[in-house]
Amino acid sequence: MKAQALHGHLDALLLAVLEQGELHGYAIIEALRARSRGTLDLPTGTIYPALRRLERAGYVASSWSTVNGRERRTYQLTEAGGRALAGERAGWREFSATVGRFLGADQPPSAPA
């Protein structure tokens, strides 16, 4: 799946991944890949700018740590990020239900006008 297909949803996906606990950047990419069963294989050039944007918005906090002699940034969901994620989930349910009324397989054809 291409990054363009996720337009408007990437931030929510990142917040949902971080809801499970703090992770470093590459682990976030791996979590997206694993939870999507390989469908989301996004490049670092897509993920890191989104994480920086979420951090500037106050939804994510980061800190530097050294692991096996390597410096890496770890990200965690903030309280504001948790509230934003709840809002994203509510919006997604509404959007999904609305689109499902048109694209759902069990939908009857529209009556002629």
mmCIF file of N, CA and C in Angstrom:
data_model
loop_
_atom_site.group_PDB
_atom_site.id
_atom_site.type_symbol
_atom_site.label_atom_id
_atom_site.label_comp_id
_atom_site.label_asym_id
_atom_site.label_seq_id
_atom_site.Cartn_x
_atom_site.Cartn_y
_atom_site.Cartn_z
ATOM 1 N N MET A 1 0.849 -1.172 0.000
ATOM 2 C CA MET A 1 0.000 0.000 0.000
ATOM 3 C C MET A 1 0.893 1.234 0.000
ATOM 4 N N LYS A 2 0.582 2.165 -0.839
ATOM 5 C CA LYS A 2 1.368 3.385 -0.980
ATOM 6 C C LYS A 2 1.018 4.399 0.099
ATOM 7 N N ALA A 3 1.992 5.241 0.416
ATOM 8 C CA ALA A 3 1.792 6.271 1.432
ATOM 9 C C ALA A 3 0.658 7.214 1.052
ATOM 10 N N GLN A 4 0.466 7.484 -0.266
ATOM 11 C CA GLN A 4 -0.595 8.388 -0.688
ATOM 12 C C GLN A 4 -1.968 7.844 -0.300
ATOM 13 N N ALA A 5 -2.126 6.529 -0.292
ATOM 14 C CA ALA A 5 -3.414 5.927 0.066
ATOM 15 C C ALA A 5 -3.754 6.175 1.533
ATOM 16 N N LEU A 6 -2.747 6.460 2.330
ATOM 17 C CA LEU A 6 -2.957 6.688 3.760
ATOM 18 C C LEU A 6 -3.172 8.160 4.095
ATOM 19 N N HIS A 7 -3.224 8.990 3.064
ATOM 20 C CA HIS A 7 -3.357 10.427 3.289
ATOM 21 C C HIS A 7 -4.493 10.707 4.282
ATOM 22 N N GLY A 8 -4.151 11.396 5.348
ATOM 23 C CA GLY A 8 -5.140 11.729 6.360
ATOM 24 C C GLY A 8 -5.287 10.692 7.457
ATOM 25 N N HIS A 9 -4.665 9.528 7.296
ATOM 26 C CA HIS A 9 -4.819 8.464 8.289
ATOM 27 C C HIS A 9 -3.506 8.044 8.948
ATOM 28 N N LEU A 10 -2.390 8.462 8.392
ATOM 29 C CA LEU A 10 -1.097 8.034 8.916
ATOM 30 C C LEU A 10 -0.911 8.442 10.372
ATOM 31 N N ASP A 11 -1.266 9.665 10.712
ATOM 32 C CA ASP A 11 -1.078 10.119 12.087
ATOM 33 C C ASP A 11 -1.839 9.224 13.060
ATOM 34 N N ALA A 12 -3.077 8.889 12.712
ATOM 35 C CA ALA A 12 -3.886 8.026 13.582
ATOM 36 C C ALA A 12 -3.244 6.645 13.727
ATOM 37 N N LEU A 13 -2.696 6.117 12.639
ATOM 38 C CA LEU A 13 -2.041 4.810 12.711
ATOM 39 C C LEU A 13 -0.818 4.863 13.624
ATOM 40 N N LEU A 14 -0.052 5.934 13.517
ATOM 41 C CA LEU A 14 1.132 6.080 14.373
ATOM 42 C C LEU A 14 0.731 6.206 15.837
ATOM 43 N N LEU A 15 -0.293 6.983 16.114
ATOM 44 C CA LEU A 15 -0.757 7.122 17.497
ATOM 45 C C LEU A 15 -1.230 5.772 18.035
ATOM 46 N N ALA A 16 -1.924 4.996 17.205
ATOM 47 C CA ALA A 16 -2.415 3.687 17.634
ATOM 48 C C ALA A 16 -1.264 2.732 17.927
ATOM 49 N N VAL A 17 -0.220 2.786 17.136
ATOM 50 C CA VAL A 17 0.949 1.939 17.391
ATOM 51 C C VAL A 17 1.596 2.327 18.714
ATOM 52 N N LEU A 18 1.706 3.627 18.965
ATOM 53 C CA LEU A 18 2.357 4.093 20.197
ATOM 54 C C LEU A 18 1.485 3.906 21.432
ATOM 55 N N GLU A 19 0.218 3.637 21.235
ATOM 56 C CA GLU A 19 -0.676 3.363 22.357
ATOM 57 C C GLU A 19 -0.214 2.109 23.110
ATOM 58 N N GLN A 20 0.455 1.217 22.425
ATOM 59 C CA GLN A 20 0.935 -0.026 23.023
ATOM 60 C C GLN A 20 2.169 0.178 23.900
ATOM 61 N N GLY A 21 2.815 1.329 23.776
ATOM 62 C CA GLY A 21 4.007 1.619 24.567
ATOM 63 C C GLY A 21 5.051 2.329 23.733
ATOM 64 N N GLU A 22 6.088 2.808 24.378
ATOM 65 C CA GLU A 22 7.101 3.578 23.659
ATOM 66 C C GLU A 22 7.910 2.679 22.734
ATOM 67 N N LEU A 23 8.288 3.248 21.594
ATOM 68 C CA LEU A 23 9.047 2.519 20.575
ATOM 69 C C LEU A 23 10.012 3.469 19.889
ATOM 70 N N HIS A 24 11.094 2.933 19.375
ATOM 71 C CA HIS A 24 11.988 3.743 18.545
ATOM 72 C C HIS A 24 11.462 3.694 17.109
ATOM 73 N N GLY A 25 11.962 4.587 16.277
ATOM 74 C CA GLY A 25 11.434 4.762 14.933
ATOM 75 C C GLY A 25 11.337 3.493 14.110
ATOM 76 N N TYR A 26 12.409 2.715 14.049
ATOM 77 C CA TYR A 26 12.377 1.509 13.235
ATOM 78 C C TYR A 26 11.376 0.502 13.793
ATOM 79 N N ALA A 27 11.239 0.432 15.104
ATOM 80 C CA ALA A 27 10.261 -0.478 15.710
ATOM 81 C C ALA A 27 8.835 -0.044 15.364
ATOM 82 N N ILE A 28 8.611 1.245 15.199
ATOM 83 C CA ILE A 28 7.294 1.736 14.776
ATOM 84 C C ILE A 28 7.000 1.254 13.363
ATOM 85 N N ILE A 29 7.983 1.368 12.489
ATOM 86 C CA ILE A 29 7.827 0.897 11.110
ATOM 87 C C ILE A 29 7.534 -0.602 11.104
ATOM 88 N N GLU A 30 8.245 -1.352 11.914
ATOM 89 C CA GLU A 30 8.028 -2.805 12.003
ATOM 90 C C GLU A 30 6.640 -3.126 12.564
ATOM 91 N N ALA A 31 6.179 -2.348 13.543
ATOM 92 C CA ALA A 31 4.853 -2.578 14.117
ATOM 93 C C ALA A 31 3.766 -2.308 13.080
ATOM 94 N N LEU A 32 3.926 -1.254 12.289
ATOM 95 C CA LEU A 32 2.966 -0.976 11.221
ATOM 96 C C LEU A 32 2.927 -2.143 10.235
ATOM 97 N N ARG A 33 4.095 -2.638 9.878
ATOM 98 C CA ARG A 33 4.192 -3.752 8.933
ATOM 99 C C ARG A 33 3.540 -5.005 9.525
ATOM 100 N N ALA A 34 3.832 -5.297 10.786
ATOM 101 C CA ALA A 34 3.311 -6.516 11.413
ATOM 102 C C ALA A 34 1.790 -6.448 11.593
ATOM 103 N N ARG A 35 1.298 -5.333 12.119
ATOM 104 C CA ARG A 35 -0.151 -5.224 12.374
ATOM 105 C C ARG A 35 -0.961 -5.182 11.090
ATOM 106 N N SER A 36 -0.333 -4.760 9.983
ATOM 107 C CA SER A 36 -1.036 -4.721 8.701
ATOM 108 C C SER A 36 -0.789 -5.989 7.880
ATOM 109 N N ARG A 37 -0.116 -6.952 8.485
ATOM 110 C CA ARG A 37 0.243 -8.206 7.797
ATOM 111 C C ARG A 37 1.024 -7.937 6.522
ATOM 112 N N GLY A 38 1.918 -6.947 6.601
ATOM 113 C CA GLY A 38 2.805 -6.635 5.488
ATOM 114 C C GLY A 38 2.254 -5.646 4.480
ATOM 115 N N THR A 39 1.010 -5.242 4.627
ATOM 116 C CA THR A 39 0.408 -4.311 3.678
ATOM 117 C C THR A 39 1.028 -2.923 3.787
ATOM 118 N N LEU A 40 1.323 -2.488 5.007
ATOM 119 C CA LEU A 40 1.946 -1.176 5.214
ATOM 120 C C LEU A 40 3.443 -1.347 5.374
ATOM 121 N N ASP A 41 4.163 -1.035 4.342
ATOM 122 C CA ASP A 41 5.621 -1.099 4.369
ATOM 123 C C ASP A 41 6.124 0.282 3.964
ATOM 124 N N LEU A 42 6.067 1.193 4.925
ATOM 125 C CA LEU A 42 6.322 2.595 4.636
ATOM 126 C C LEU A 42 7.780 2.970 4.878
ATOM 127 N N PRO A 43 8.321 3.833 4.038
ATOM 128 C CA PRO A 43 9.720 4.239 4.185
ATOM 129 C C PRO A 43 9.922 5.206 5.349
ATOM 130 N N THR A 44 11.145 5.282 5.805
ATOM 131 C CA THR A 44 11.471 6.201 6.898
ATOM 132 C C THR A 44 11.160 7.640 6.512
ATOM 133 N N GLY A 45 11.267 7.972 5.229
ATOM 134 C CA GLY A 45 10.978 9.319 4.755
ATOM 135 C C GLY A 45 9.514 9.700 4.887
ATOM 136 N N THR A 46 8.667 8.736 5.141
ATOM 137 C CA THR A 46 7.252 8.989 5.407
ATOM 138 C C THR A 46 6.993 9.023 6.909
ATOM 139 N N ILE A 47 7.598 8.100 7.630
ATOM 140 C CA ILE A 47 7.324 7.943 9.062
ATOM 141 C C ILE A 47 7.941 9.047 9.913
ATOM 142 N N TYR A 48 9.221 9.330 9.722
ATOM 143 C CA TYR A 48 9.887 10.290 10.611
ATOM 144 C C TYR A 48 9.322 11.709 10.516
ATOM 145 N N PRO A 49 9.012 12.219 9.337
ATOM 146 C CA PRO A 49 8.376 13.548 9.307
ATOM 147 C C PRO A 49 7.017 13.558 10.017
ATOM 148 N N ALA A 50 6.268 12.471 9.893
ATOM 149 C CA ALA A 50 4.973 12.387 10.589
ATOM 150 C C ALA A 50 5.179 12.364 12.094
ATOM 151 N N LEU A 51 6.178 11.639 12.572
ATOM 152 C CA LEU A 51 6.467 11.608 14.009
ATOM 153 C C LEU A 51 6.876 12.995 14.507
ATOM 154 N N ARG A 52 7.680 13.714 13.730
ATOM 155 C CA ARG A 52 8.073 15.074 14.123
ATOM 156 C C ARG A 52 6.847 15.991 14.171
ATOM 157 N N ARG A 53 5.941 15.839 13.204
ATOM 158 C CA ARG A 53 4.719 16.639 13.178
ATOM 159 C C ARG A 53 3.862 16.347 14.418
ATOM 160 N N LEU A 54 3.742 15.071 14.768
ATOM 161 C CA LEU A 54 2.972 14.686 15.952
ATOM 162 C C LEU A 54 3.622 15.207 17.233
ATOM 163 N N GLU A 55 4.939 15.234 17.239
ATOM 164 C CA GLU A 55 5.646 15.757 18.409
ATOM 165 C C GLU A 55 5.419 17.259 18.545
ATOM 166 N N ARG A 56 5.489 17.986 17.434
ATOM 167 C CA ARG A 56 5.237 19.436 17.476
ATOM 168 C C ARG A 56 3.807 19.735 17.943
ATOM 169 N N ALA A 57 2.868 18.845 17.600
ATOM 170 C CA ALA A 57 1.469 19.021 18.003
ATOM 171 C C ALA A 57 1.243 18.652 19.459
ATOM 172 N N GLY A 58 2.244 18.023 20.093
ATOM 173 C CA GLY A 58 2.119 17.628 21.496
ATOM 174 C C GLY A 58 1.473 16.265 21.692
ATOM 175 N N TYR A 59 1.297 15.495 20.611
ATOM 176 C CA TYR A 59 0.662 14.181 20.698
ATOM 177 C C TYR A 59 1.661 13.067 20.993
ATOM 178 N N VAL A 60 2.926 13.347 20.738
ATOM 179 C CA VAL A 60 3.998 12.372 20.929
ATOM 180 C C VAL A 60 5.152 13.088 21.611
ATOM 181 N N ALA A 61 5.814 12.396 22.512
ATOM 182 C CA ALA A 61 7.039 12.913 23.135
ATOM 183 C C ALA A 61 8.169 11.974 22.745
ATOM 184 N N SER A 62 9.373 12.498 22.678
ATOM 185 C CA SER A 62 10.505 11.647 22.325
ATOM 186 C C SER A 62 11.670 11.904 23.264
ATOM 187 N N SER A 63 12.532 10.913 23.326
ATOM 188 C CA SER A 63 13.764 11.051 24.109
ATOM 189 C C SER A 63 14.833 10.208 23.428
ATOM 190 N N TRP A 64 16.069 10.594 23.673
ATOM 191 C CA TRP A 64 17.202 9.864 23.096
ATOM 192 C C TRP A 64 17.691 8.833 24.093
ATOM 193 N N SER A 65 18.096 7.689 23.587
ATOM 194 C CA SER A 65 18.689 6.653 24.428
ATOM 195 C C SER A 65 19.813 5.988 23.642
ATOM 196 N N THR A 66 20.674 5.306 24.364
ATOM 197 C CA THR A 66 21.752 4.562 23.732
ATOM 198 C C THR A 66 21.499 3.078 23.960
ATOM 199 N N VAL A 67 21.435 2.337 22.867
ATOM 200 C CA VAL A 67 21.212 0.899 22.917
ATOM 201 C C VAL A 67 22.314 0.226 22.117
ATOM 202 N N ASN A 68 23.072 -0.644 22.776
ATOM 203 C CA ASN A 68 24.200 -1.319 22.132
ATOM 204 C C ASN A 68 25.150 -0.329 21.456
ATOM 205 N N GLY A 69 25.377 0.795 22.129
ATOM 206 C CA GLY A 69 26.305 1.794 21.616
ATOM 207 C C GLY A 69 25.726 2.687 20.528
ATOM 208 N N ARG A 70 24.458 2.512 20.193
ATOM 209 C CA ARG A 70 23.830 3.318 19.138
ATOM 210 C C ARG A 70 22.804 4.254 19.747
ATOM 211 N N GLU A 71 22.847 5.504 19.315
ATOM 212 C CA GLU A 71 21.860 6.492 19.752
ATOM 213 C C GLU A 71 20.591 6.299 18.936
ATOM 214 N N ARG A 72 19.470 6.314 19.627
ATOM 215 C CA ARG A 72 18.212 6.284 18.895
ATOM 216 C C ARG A 72 17.140 7.019 19.680
ATOM 217 N N ARG A 73 16.190 7.542 18.924
ATOM 218 C CA ARG A 73 15.103 8.309 19.508
ATOM 219 C C ARG A 73 13.932 7.370 19.755
ATOM 220 N N THR A 74 13.379 7.480 20.946
ATOM 221 C CA THR A 74 12.229 6.676 21.326
ATOM 222 C C THR A 74 11.024 7.605 21.452
ATOM 223 N N TYR A 75 9.889 7.146 20.960
ATOM 224 C CA TYR A 75 8.666 7.944 20.945
ATOM 225 C C TYR A 75 7.621 7.324 21.864
ATOM 226 N N GLN A 76 6.838 8.185 22.493
ATOM 227 C CA GLN A 76 5.735 7.703 23.328
ATOM 228 C C GLN A 76 4.531 8.616 23.175
ATOM 229 N N LEU A 77 3.367 8.045 23.356
ATOM 230 C CA LEU A 77 2.112 8.761 23.258
ATOM 231 C C LEU A 77 1.945 9.650 24.494
ATOM 232 N N THR A 78 1.515 10.876 24.296
ATOM 233 C CA THR A 78 1.218 11.777 25.415
ATOM 234 C C THR A 78 -0.273 11.680 25.751
ATOM 235 N N GLU A 79 -0.669 12.332 26.830
ATOM 236 C CA GLU A 79 -2.094 12.385 27.176
ATOM 237 C C GLU A 79 -2.899 13.030 26.054
ATOM 238 N N ALA A 80 -2.363 14.122 25.523
ATOM 239 C CA ALA A 80 -3.038 14.799 24.405
ATOM 240 C C ALA A 80 -3.120 13.873 23.195
ATOM 241 N N GLY A 81 -2.082 13.071 22.987
ATOM 242 C CA GLY A 81 -2.097 12.108 21.892
ATOM 243 C C GLY A 81 -3.157 11.045 22.087
ATOM 244 N N GLY A 82 -3.369 10.618 23.321
ATOM 245 C CA GLY A 82 -4.418 9.650 23.624
ATOM 246 C C GLY A 82 -5.799 10.221 23.327
ATOM 247 N N ARG A 83 -5.988 11.490 23.661
ATOM 248 C CA ARG A 83 -7.272 12.133 23.361
ATOM 249 C C ARG A 83 -7.452 12.280 21.847
ATOM 250 N N ALA A 84 -6.370 12.653 21.168
ATOM 251 C CA ALA A 84 -6.440 12.783 19.705
ATOM 252 C C ALA A 84 -6.763 11.440 19.059
ATOM 253 N N LEU A 85 -6.166 10.373 19.581
ATOM 254 C CA LEU A 85 -6.429 9.036 19.048
ATOM 255 C C LEU A 85 -7.895 8.657 19.248
ATOM 256 N N ALA A 86 -8.454 8.965 20.394
ATOM 257 C CA ALA A 86 -9.876 8.681 20.639
ATOM 258 C C ALA A 86 -10.743 9.425 19.618
ATOM 259 N N GLY A 87 -10.404 10.661 19.337
ATOM 260 C CA GLY A 87 -11.140 11.435 18.337
ATOM 261 C C GLY A 87 -10.989 10.852 16.945
ATOM 262 N N GLU A 88 -9.781 10.401 16.620
ATOM 263 C CA GLU A 88 -9.540 9.779 15.315
ATOM 264 C C GLU A 88 -10.359 8.498 15.170
ATOM 265 N N ARG A 89 -10.434 7.732 16.240
ATOM 266 C CA ARG A 89 -11.212 6.486 16.188
ATOM 267 C C ARG A 89 -12.699 6.778 15.967
ATOM 268 N N ALA A 90 -13.216 7.768 16.652
ATOM 269 C CA ALA A 90 -14.627 8.134 16.477
ATOM 270 C C ALA A 90 -14.872 8.608 15.048
ATOM 271 N N GLY A 91 -13.983 9.421 14.542
ATOM 272 C CA GLY A 91 -14.107 9.903 13.165
ATOM 273 C C GLY A 91 -14.025 8.767 12.162
ATOM 274 N N TRP A 92 -13.132 7.810 12.420
ATOM 275 C CA TRP A 92 -12.980 6.662 11.527
ATOM 276 C C TRP A 92 -14.257 5.815 11.514
ATOM 277 N N ARG A 93 -14.844 5.580 12.678
ATOM 278 C CA ARG A 93 -16.079 4.786 12.732
ATOM 279 C C ARG A 93 -17.187 5.456 11.907
ATOM 280 N N GLU A 94 -17.312 6.763 12.049
ATOM 281 C CA GLU A 94 -18.335 7.483 11.298
ATOM 282 C C GLU A 94 -18.051 7.431 9.800
ATOM 283 N N PHE A 95 -16.814 7.691 9.411
ATOM 284 C CA PHE A 95 -16.412 7.664 8.001
ATOM 285 C C PHE A 95 -16.631 6.277 7.407
ATOM 286 N N SER A 96 -16.174 5.265 8.113
ATOM 287 C CA SER A 96 -16.290 3.885 7.640
ATOM 288 C C SER A 96 -17.752 3.473 7.467
ATOM 289 N N ALA A 97 -18.592 3.830 8.417
ATOM 290 C CA ALA A 97 -20.013 3.498 8.325
ATOM 291 C C ALA A 97 -20.660 4.212 7.142
ATOM 292 N N THR A 98 -20.301 5.471 6.926
ATOM 293 C CA THR A 98 -20.879 6.233 5.826
ATOM 294 C C THR A 98 -20.460 5.666 4.481
ATOM 295 N N VAL A 99 -19.188 5.421 4.300
ATOM 296 C CA VAL A 99 -18.704 4.863 3.033
ATOM 297 C C VAL A 99 -19.254 3.457 2.831
ATOM 298 N N GLY A 100 -19.383 2.697 3.915
ATOM 299 C CA GLY A 100 -19.931 1.350 3.833
ATOM 300 C C GLY A 100 -21.353 1.322 3.300
ATOM 301 N N ARG A 101 -22.086 2.408 3.537
ATOM 302 C CA ARG A 101 -23.447 2.482 3.010
ATOM 303 C C ARG A 101 -23.463 2.506 1.485
ATOM 304 N N PHE A 102 -22.360 2.925 0.900
ATOM 305 C CA PHE A 102 -22.262 2.985 -0.556
ATOM 306 C C PHE A 102 -21.491 1.799 -1.135
ATOM 307 N N LEU A 103 -20.444 1.385 -0.467
ATOM 308 C CA LEU A 103 -19.557 0.375 -1.027
ATOM 309 C C LEU A 103 -19.716 -1.003 -0.411
ATOM 310 N N GLY A 104 -20.534 -1.132 0.615
ATOM 311 C CA GLY A 104 -20.727 -2.417 1.259
ATOM 312 C C GLY A 104 -21.303 -3.438 0.298
ATOM 313 N N ALA A 105 -20.836 -4.650 0.389
ATOM 314 C CA ALA A 105 -21.261 -5.715 -0.534
ATOM 315 C C ALA A 105 -22.730 -6.059 -0.369
ATOM 316 N N ASP A 106 -23.288 -5.850 0.784
ATOM 317 C CA ASP A 106 -24.676 -6.238 1.037
ATOM 318 C C ASP A 106 -25.653 -5.088 0.833
ATOM 319 N N GLN A 107 -25.239 -4.066 0.091
ATOM 320 C CA GLN A 107 -26.080 -2.904 -0.122
ATOM 321 C C GLN A 107 -26.986 -3.106 -1.328
ATOM 322 N N PRO A 108 -28.282 -2.840 -1.181
ATOM 323 C CA PRO A 108 -29.186 -2.935 -2.334
ATOM 324 C C PRO A 108 -28.931 -1.786 -3.296
ATOM 325 N N PRO A 109 -29.246 -1.962 -4.554
ATOM 326 C CA PRO A 109 -29.062 -0.851 -5.513
ATOM 327 C C PRO A 109 -29.997 0.296 -5.137
ATOM 328 N N SER A 110 -29.594 1.495 -5.493
ATOM 329 C CA SER A 110 -30.406 2.689 -5.226
ATOM 330 C C SER A 110 -31.672 2.635 -6.063
ATOM 331 N N ALA A 111 -32.731 3.160 -5.495
ATOM 332 C CA ALA A 111 -33.991 3.240 -6.226
ATOM 333 C C ALA A 111 -33.889 4.352 -7.261
ATOM 334 N N PRO A 112 -34.473 4.151 -8.452
ATOM 335 C CA PRO A 112 -34.415 5.220 -9.479
ATOM 336 C C PRO A 112 -35.181 6.453 -8.996
ATOM 337 N N ALA A 113 -34.718 7.600 -9.406
ATOM 338 C CA ALA A 113 -35.365 8.856 -8.990
ATOM 339 C C ALA A 113 -36.494 9.227 -9.903
#
